[in-house]
Amino acid sequence: MRSGSLVLALLGGPAAAQAPVTPPPEERAWHLTVYGSRWVNADLLEIPEQTLTGELTGEDAYIVGAGLSRVIVPSFAIPLLGTDFAFRGNRIELEGQVLRHFGDQTHWEGTVALMFRTGQIPLFGGLSVNLAFGEGLSYASERPRLEGSGSVEPTQLLNYLAFEAEFSHSSLPGVYFVPRIHHRSGVFGLFADKGSGSNFIGAGIRVDLR
């Protein structure tokens, strides 16, 4: 045994001679997303079925924009009652977006939302995904033309919901592909008359800012 190893063994026992433990990777604190979306002619609950059946249609109305998010509650676990299992790695984020509409309606939109994000779900070949849901407010710079109808007048301030999947690959740490649903609504008359609102489906690229 070398003298250095002998000294370590004498002073600290076997534990002192072990290799240092690698610290866990640093959690992200900020991330930036840029994306585009298109108006779809479907209610929120109709989108999954119409997407699978190929019946989903859209209008010539689009969004491009950017969003900045801050993690306000870092990784936490949600235990499954009655078992030793827990859903780990969940986070809560605060997100703000600035968006530009073009095509059949042209205006600016700003949103702010709290996002709940699950932990990573491994898939295959280094690919993984997490899911997120956001709740907040959306404000349009003018009344969105396509959100109105003969009996419903468009409203600038509406409730905002976001649904997304965040895909990542081990070969590109800190970079993500993000399909997303962008939903504005009056919440059954709470913000505006029933029938107000819109749905956009799109995707974006996200990068961690740490």
PDB file of C-alpha atoms in Angstrom:
ATOM      1  CA  MET A   1       0.000   0.000   0.000  1.00  0.00           C
ATOM      2  CA  ARG A   2       1.326   3.465  -0.836  1.00  0.00           C
ATOM      3  CA  SER A   3       2.149   5.758   2.057  1.00  0.00           C
ATOM      4  CA  GLY A   4      -0.532   8.289   1.026  1.00  0.00           C
ATOM      5  CA  SER A   5      -3.237   5.640   0.972  1.00  0.00           C
ATOM      6  CA  LEU A   6      -2.003   4.271   4.296  1.00  0.00           C
ATOM      7  CA  VAL A   7      -2.239   7.697   5.931  1.00  0.00           C
ATOM      8  CA  LEU A   8      -5.789   8.191   4.595  1.00  0.00           C
ATOM      9  CA  ALA A   9      -6.832   4.796   5.856  1.00  0.00           C
ATOM     10  CA  LEU A  10      -5.346   5.451   9.302  1.00  0.00           C
ATOM     11  CA  LEU A  11      -6.887   8.916   9.663  1.00  0.00           C
ATOM     12  CA  GLY A  12     -10.329   8.406   8.212  1.00  0.00           C
ATOM     13  CA  GLY A  13     -10.839   4.712   7.712  1.00  0.00           C
ATOM     14  CA  PRO A  14     -12.217   3.293   4.435  1.00  0.00           C
ATOM     15  CA  ALA A  15     -14.563   6.259   3.827  1.00  0.00           C
ATOM     16  CA  ALA A  16     -11.663   8.683   3.628  1.00  0.00           C
ATOM     17  CA  ALA A  17     -10.046   6.737   0.787  1.00  0.00           C
ATOM     18  CA  GLN A  18     -13.185   6.728  -1.383  1.00  0.00           C
ATOM     19  CA  ALA A  19     -13.388   8.896  -4.516  1.00  0.00           C
ATOM     20  CA  PRO A  20     -15.168  12.256  -4.060  1.00  0.00           C
ATOM     21  CA  VAL A  21     -18.908  12.245  -4.748  1.00  0.00           C
ATOM     22  CA  THR A  22     -19.959  14.131  -7.909  1.00  0.00           C
ATOM     23  CA  PRO A  23     -22.488  16.859  -6.976  1.00  0.00           C
ATOM     24  CA  PRO A  24     -25.892  16.722  -8.688  1.00  0.00           C
ATOM     25  CA  PRO A  25     -26.341  18.975 -11.735  1.00  0.00           C
ATOM     26  CA  GLU A  26     -27.391  22.539 -10.971  1.00  0.00           C
ATOM     27  CA  GLU A  27     -31.117  23.152 -11.395  1.00  0.00           C
ATOM     28  CA  ARG A  28     -32.125  25.801 -13.902  1.00  0.00           C
ATOM     29  CA  ALA A  29     -33.489  29.054 -12.554  1.00  0.00           C
ATOM     30  CA  TRP A  30     -34.416  30.908 -15.773  1.00  0.00           C
ATOM     31  CA  HIS A  31     -35.322  29.832 -19.296  1.00  0.00           C
ATOM     32  CA  LEU A  32     -36.238  31.602 -22.533  1.00  0.00           C
ATOM     33  CA  THR A  33     -38.616  30.304 -25.212  1.00  0.00           C
ATOM     34  CA  VAL A  34     -39.370  31.497 -28.757  1.00  0.00           C
ATOM     35  CA  TYR A  35     -42.213  29.907 -30.689  1.00  0.00           C
ATOM     36  CA  GLY A  36     -44.947  30.226 -33.273  1.00  0.00           C
ATOM     37  CA  SER A  37     -48.556  29.018 -33.291  1.00  0.00           C
ATOM     38  CA  ARG A  38     -51.640  28.850 -35.505  1.00  0.00           C
ATOM     39  CA  TRP A  39     -55.331  29.356 -34.702  1.00  0.00           C
ATOM     40  CA  VAL A  40     -57.330  26.098 -34.645  1.00  0.00           C
ATOM     41  CA  ASN A  41     -61.089  25.738 -35.115  1.00  0.00           C
ATOM     42  CA  ALA A  42     -61.785  23.577 -32.082  1.00  0.00           C
ATOM     43  CA  ASP A  43     -62.748  23.904 -28.451  1.00  0.00           C
ATOM     44  CA  LEU A  44     -60.038  23.021 -25.981  1.00  0.00           C
ATOM     45  CA  LEU A  45     -61.469  19.575 -25.168  1.00  0.00           C
ATOM     46  CA  GLU A  46     -61.955  18.781 -28.861  1.00  0.00           C
ATOM     47  CA  ILE A  47     -58.301  19.290 -29.809  1.00  0.00           C
ATOM     48  CA  PRO A  48     -56.945  15.801 -28.877  1.00  0.00           C
ATOM     49  CA  GLU A  49     -59.680  13.906 -30.743  1.00  0.00           C
ATOM     50  CA  GLN A  50     -59.601  16.110 -33.843  1.00  0.00           C
ATOM     51  CA  THR A  51     -55.807  15.930 -33.946  1.00  0.00           C
ATOM     52  CA  LEU A  52     -55.883  12.121 -33.889  1.00  0.00           C
ATOM     53  CA  THR A  53     -58.649  11.867 -36.502  1.00  0.00           C
ATOM     54  CA  GLY A  54     -57.136  14.481 -38.826  1.00  0.00           C
ATOM     55  CA  GLU A  55     -60.228  16.686 -38.585  1.00  0.00           C
ATOM     56  CA  LEU A  56     -58.447  19.635 -36.972  1.00  0.00           C
ATOM     57  CA  THR A  57     -58.622  22.778 -39.130  1.00  0.00           C
ATOM     58  CA  GLY A  58     -57.273  26.291 -38.715  1.00  0.00           C
ATOM     59  CA  GLU A  59     -57.539  29.897 -39.828  1.00  0.00           C
ATOM     60  CA  ASP A  60     -54.917  32.187 -41.363  1.00  0.00           C
ATOM     61  CA  ALA A  61     -54.166  33.651 -37.956  1.00  0.00           C
ATOM     62  CA  TYR A  62     -50.782  33.166 -36.319  1.00  0.00           C
ATOM     63  CA  ILE A  63     -48.690  34.063 -33.275  1.00  0.00           C
ATOM     64  CA  VAL A  64     -44.973  34.565 -32.910  1.00  0.00           C
ATOM     65  CA  GLY A  65     -43.459  35.508 -29.591  1.00  0.00           C
ATOM     66  CA  ALA A  66     -41.103  34.929 -26.727  1.00  0.00           C
ATOM     67  CA  GLY A  67     -41.515  33.962 -23.111  1.00  0.00           C
ATOM     68  CA  LEU A  68     -39.250  34.316 -20.079  1.00  0.00           C
ATOM     69  CA  SER A  69     -39.722  32.006 -17.084  1.00  0.00           C
ATOM     70  CA  ARG A  70     -38.357  31.969 -13.558  1.00  0.00           C
ATOM     71  CA  VAL A  71     -38.452  28.900 -11.285  1.00  0.00           C
ATOM     72  CA  ILE A  72     -40.012  30.077  -8.014  1.00  0.00           C
ATOM     73  CA  VAL A  73     -40.444  26.674  -6.338  1.00  0.00           C
ATOM     74  CA  PRO A  74     -37.537  24.311  -7.155  1.00  0.00           C
ATOM     75  CA  SER A  75     -37.742  20.511  -7.260  1.00  0.00           C
ATOM     76  CA  PHE A  76     -40.237  19.012  -4.853  1.00  0.00           C
ATOM     77  CA  ALA A  77     -41.891  15.625  -4.457  1.00  0.00           C
ATOM     78  CA  ILE A  78     -45.600  14.732  -4.392  1.00  0.00           C
ATOM     79  CA  PRO A  79     -46.121  11.504  -2.402  1.00  0.00           C
ATOM     80  CA  LEU A  80     -48.697   8.972  -3.546  1.00  0.00           C
ATOM     81  CA  LEU A  81     -50.881   8.457  -0.484  1.00  0.00           C
ATOM     82  CA  GLY A  82     -50.774   4.996   1.035  1.00  0.00           C
ATOM     83  CA  THR A  83     -47.533   4.031  -0.707  1.00  0.00           C
ATOM     84  CA  ASP A  84     -43.806   4.729  -0.501  1.00  0.00           C
ATOM     85  CA  PHE A  85     -43.858   6.150  -4.042  1.00  0.00           C
ATOM     86  CA  ALA A  86     -43.540   9.861  -4.831  1.00  0.00           C
ATOM     87  CA  PHE A  87     -43.589  11.934  -8.019  1.00  0.00           C
ATOM     88  CA  ARG A  88     -40.254  13.766  -7.855  1.00  0.00           C
ATOM     89  CA  GLY A  89     -38.666  16.705  -9.634  1.00  0.00           C
ATOM     90  CA  ASN A  90     -41.808  18.853  -9.896  1.00  0.00           C
ATOM     91  CA  ARG A  91     -41.392  22.639 -10.162  1.00  0.00           C
ATOM     92  CA  ILE A  92     -43.496  25.797 -10.144  1.00  0.00           C
ATOM     93  CA  GLU A  93     -42.498  28.619 -12.491  1.00  0.00           C
ATOM     94  CA  LEU A  94     -43.627  32.178 -13.189  1.00  0.00           C
ATOM     95  CA  GLU A  95     -43.878  32.903 -16.921  1.00  0.00           C
ATOM     96  CA  GLY A  96     -44.346  36.123 -18.863  1.00  0.00           C
ATOM     97  CA  GLN A  97     -44.828  36.325 -22.643  1.00  0.00           C
ATOM     98  CA  VAL A  98     -44.919  39.019 -25.331  1.00  0.00           C
ATOM     99  CA  LEU A  99     -46.669  37.866 -28.519  1.00  0.00           C
ATOM    100  CA  ARG A 100     -47.476  39.319 -31.926  1.00  0.00           C
ATOM    101  CA  HIS A 101     -50.556  38.227 -33.884  1.00  0.00           C
ATOM    102  CA  PHE A 102     -50.589  38.446 -37.666  1.00  0.00           C
ATOM    103  CA  GLY A 103     -52.729  37.212 -40.534  1.00  0.00           C
ATOM    104  CA  ASP A 104     -56.488  37.565 -40.112  1.00  0.00           C
ATOM    105  CA  GLN A 105     -55.997  39.498 -36.874  1.00  0.00           C
ATOM    106  CA  THR A 106     -53.124  41.828 -36.017  1.00  0.00           C
ATOM    107  CA  HIS A 107     -52.428  42.902 -32.463  1.00  0.00           C
ATOM    108  CA  TRP A 108     -50.046  42.403 -29.555  1.00  0.00           C
ATOM    109  CA  GLU A 109     -50.723  40.111 -26.617  1.00  0.00           C
ATOM    110  CA  GLY A 110     -49.119  39.759 -23.203  1.00  0.00           C
ATOM    111  CA  THR A 111     -49.583  36.888 -20.781  1.00  0.00           C
ATOM    112  CA  VAL A 112     -48.502  36.087 -17.249  1.00  0.00           C
ATOM    113  CA  ALA A 113     -49.035  32.657 -15.709  1.00  0.00           C
ATOM    114  CA  LEU A 114     -47.984  30.247 -13.010  1.00  0.00           C
ATOM    115  CA  MET A 115     -46.731  26.989 -14.543  1.00  0.00           C
ATOM    116  CA  PHE A 116     -46.701  23.611 -12.773  1.00  0.00           C
ATOM    117  CA  ARG A 117     -44.104  21.301 -14.317  1.00  0.00           C
ATOM    118  CA  THR A 118     -43.609  17.579 -13.705  1.00  0.00           C
ATOM    119  CA  GLY A 119     -40.280  15.856 -13.256  1.00  0.00           C
ATOM    120  CA  GLN A 120     -38.459  14.303 -16.198  1.00  0.00           C
ATOM    121  CA  ILE A 121     -39.988  11.202 -17.774  1.00  0.00           C
ATOM    122  CA  PRO A 122     -37.330   9.079 -19.555  1.00  0.00           C
ATOM    123  CA  LEU A 123     -38.309   7.797 -22.997  1.00  0.00           C
ATOM    124  CA  PHE A 124     -35.600   6.097 -25.101  1.00  0.00           C
ATOM    125  CA  GLY A 125     -32.149   6.760 -26.577  1.00  0.00           C
ATOM    126  CA  GLY A 126     -31.381   9.675 -24.254  1.00  0.00           C
ATOM    127  CA  LEU A 127     -34.727  11.379 -24.948  1.00  0.00           C
ATOM    128  CA  SER A 128     -36.919  12.554 -22.061  1.00  0.00           C
ATOM    129  CA  VAL A 129     -39.969  14.739 -21.566  1.00  0.00           C
ATOM    130  CA  ASN A 130     -41.824  16.642 -18.891  1.00  0.00           C
ATOM    131  CA  LEU A 131     -45.361  18.043 -18.953  1.00  0.00           C
ATOM    132  CA  ALA A 132     -46.546  21.463 -17.824  1.00  0.00           C
ATOM    133  CA  PHE A 133     -49.817  23.303 -17.216  1.00  0.00           C
ATOM    134  CA  GLY A 134     -50.170  27.061 -16.800  1.00  0.00           C
ATOM    135  CA  GLU A 135     -52.922  29.301 -15.408  1.00  0.00           C
ATOM    136  CA  GLY A 136     -52.932  33.082 -15.658  1.00  0.00           C
ATOM    137  CA  LEU A 137     -54.152  36.144 -17.539  1.00  0.00           C
ATOM    138  CA  SER A 138     -53.936  37.292 -21.164  1.00  0.00           C
ATOM    139  CA  TYR A 139     -54.326  40.874 -22.358  1.00  0.00           C
ATOM    140  CA  ALA A 140     -54.678  41.847 -26.042  1.00  0.00           C
ATOM    141  CA  SER A 141     -53.703  45.331 -27.214  1.00  0.00           C
ATOM    142  CA  GLU A 142     -57.040  45.531 -29.083  1.00  0.00           C
ATOM    143  CA  ARG A 143     -60.173  43.426 -29.333  1.00  0.00           C
ATOM    144  CA  PRO A 144     -59.162  40.227 -31.235  1.00  0.00           C
ATOM    145  CA  ARG A 145     -61.293  40.186 -34.374  1.00  0.00           C
ATOM    146  CA  LEU A 146     -61.608  36.407 -34.722  1.00  0.00           C
ATOM    147  CA  GLU A 147     -62.679  35.885 -31.111  1.00  0.00           C
ATOM    148  CA  GLY A 148     -66.001  37.611 -31.723  1.00  0.00           C
ATOM    149  CA  SER A 149     -69.210  36.436 -33.337  1.00  0.00           C
ATOM    150  CA  GLY A 150     -72.666  37.775 -34.089  1.00  0.00           C
ATOM    151  CA  SER A 151     -73.675  37.593 -30.436  1.00  0.00           C
ATOM    152  CA  VAL A 152     -70.310  37.800 -28.625  1.00  0.00           C
ATOM    153  CA  GLU A 153     -68.084  40.872 -28.617  1.00  0.00           C
ATOM    154  CA  PRO A 154     -64.329  40.215 -28.310  1.00  0.00           C
ATOM    155  CA  THR A 155     -62.720  41.072 -24.975  1.00  0.00           C
ATOM    156  CA  GLN A 156     -59.165  42.248 -24.416  1.00  0.00           C
ATOM    157  CA  LEU A 157     -58.626  40.694 -20.959  1.00  0.00           C
ATOM    158  CA  LEU A 158     -59.315  36.961 -20.667  1.00  0.00           C
ATOM    159  CA  ASN A 159     -58.206  33.976 -18.660  1.00  0.00           C
ATOM    160  CA  TYR A 160     -55.128  32.198 -20.021  1.00  0.00           C
ATOM    161  CA  LEU A 161     -54.251  28.496 -20.006  1.00  0.00           C
ATOM    162  CA  ALA A 162     -51.134  26.825 -21.398  1.00  0.00           C
ATOM    163  CA  PHE A 163     -50.430  23.131 -21.962  1.00  0.00           C
ATOM    164  CA  GLU A 164     -47.033  21.922 -23.132  1.00  0.00           C
ATOM    165  CA  ALA A 165     -44.599  19.036 -23.391  1.00  0.00           C
ATOM    166  CA  GLU A 166     -40.885  19.818 -23.037  1.00  0.00           C
ATOM    167  CA  PHE A 167     -38.669  17.340 -24.919  1.00  0.00           C
ATOM    168  CA  SER A 168     -34.920  17.158 -24.307  1.00  0.00           C
ATOM    169  CA  HIS A 169     -32.007  14.941 -25.335  1.00  0.00           C
ATOM    170  CA  SER A 170     -28.894  14.125 -23.348  1.00  0.00           C
ATOM    171  CA  SER A 171     -26.705  15.236 -26.267  1.00  0.00           C
ATOM    172  CA  LEU A 172     -28.105  18.808 -26.071  1.00  0.00           C
ATOM    173  CA  PRO A 173     -28.298  19.755 -22.383  1.00  0.00           C
ATOM    174  CA  GLY A 174     -30.255  22.926 -21.731  1.00  0.00           C
ATOM    175  CA  VAL A 175     -32.017  22.953 -25.129  1.00  0.00           C
ATOM    176  CA  TYR A 176     -35.634  21.809 -25.558  1.00  0.00           C
ATOM    177  CA  PHE A 177     -38.337  21.308 -28.190  1.00  0.00           C
ATOM    178  CA  VAL A 178     -41.696  22.482 -26.845  1.00  0.00           C
ATOM    179  CA  PRO A 179     -45.106  21.736 -28.464  1.00  0.00           C
ATOM    180  CA  ARG A 180     -47.714  23.986 -26.829  1.00  0.00           C
ATOM    181  CA  ILE A 181     -51.422  24.890 -26.695  1.00  0.00           C
ATOM    182  CA  HIS A 182     -52.231  28.576 -26.107  1.00  0.00           C
ATOM    183  CA  HIS A 183     -55.791  29.089 -24.797  1.00  0.00           C
ATOM    184  CA  ARG A 184     -57.771  32.253 -24.042  1.00  0.00           C
ATOM    185  CA  SER A 185     -61.282  32.041 -22.598  1.00  0.00           C
ATOM    186  CA  GLY A 186     -63.962  33.855 -20.639  1.00  0.00           C
ATOM    187  CA  VAL A 187     -64.249  30.944 -18.121  1.00  0.00           C
ATOM    188  CA  PHE A 188     -67.997  30.399 -18.629  1.00  0.00           C
ATOM    189  CA  GLY A 189     -68.874  34.075 -18.197  1.00  0.00           C
ATOM    190  CA  LEU A 190     -66.416  34.979 -15.425  1.00  0.00           C
ATOM    191  CA  PHE A 191     -64.318  37.226 -17.697  1.00  0.00           C
ATOM    192  CA  ALA A 192     -66.567  37.506 -20.749  1.00  0.00           C
ATOM    193  CA  ASP A 193     -69.649  36.040 -22.395  1.00  0.00           C
ATOM    194  CA  LYS A 194     -69.596  32.313 -23.090  1.00  0.00           C
ATOM    195  CA  GLY A 195     -68.057  31.704 -26.501  1.00  0.00           C
ATOM    196  CA  SER A 196     -65.253  34.227 -26.087  1.00  0.00           C
ATOM    197  CA  GLY A 197     -61.706  33.045 -26.594  1.00  0.00           C
ATOM    198  CA  SER A 198     -59.365  31.168 -28.902  1.00  0.00           C
ATOM    199  CA  ASN A 199     -57.015  28.212 -29.210  1.00  0.00           C
ATOM    200  CA  PHE A 200     -53.613  28.199 -30.902  1.00  0.00           C
ATOM    201  CA  ILE A 201     -51.331  25.197 -31.396  1.00  0.00           C
ATOM    202  CA  GLY A 202     -47.653  25.595 -32.090  1.00  0.00           C
ATOM    203  CA  ALA A 203     -44.122  24.750 -31.028  1.00  0.00           C
ATOM    204  CA  GLY A 204     -40.963  26.467 -29.945  1.00  0.00           C
ATOM    205  CA  ILE A 205     -37.337  26.177 -28.922  1.00  0.00           C
ATOM    206  CA  ARG A 206     -36.331  26.737 -25.293  1.00  0.00           C
ATOM    207  CA  VAL A 207     -32.908  27.368 -23.767  1.00  0.00           C
ATOM    208  CA  ASP A 208     -31.844  27.420 -20.133  1.00  0.00           C
ATOM    209  CA  LEU A 209     -30.355  30.671 -18.874  1.00  0.00           C
ATOM    210  CA  ARG A 210     -29.435  29.197 -15.458  1.00  0.00           C
TER     211      ARG A 210
END
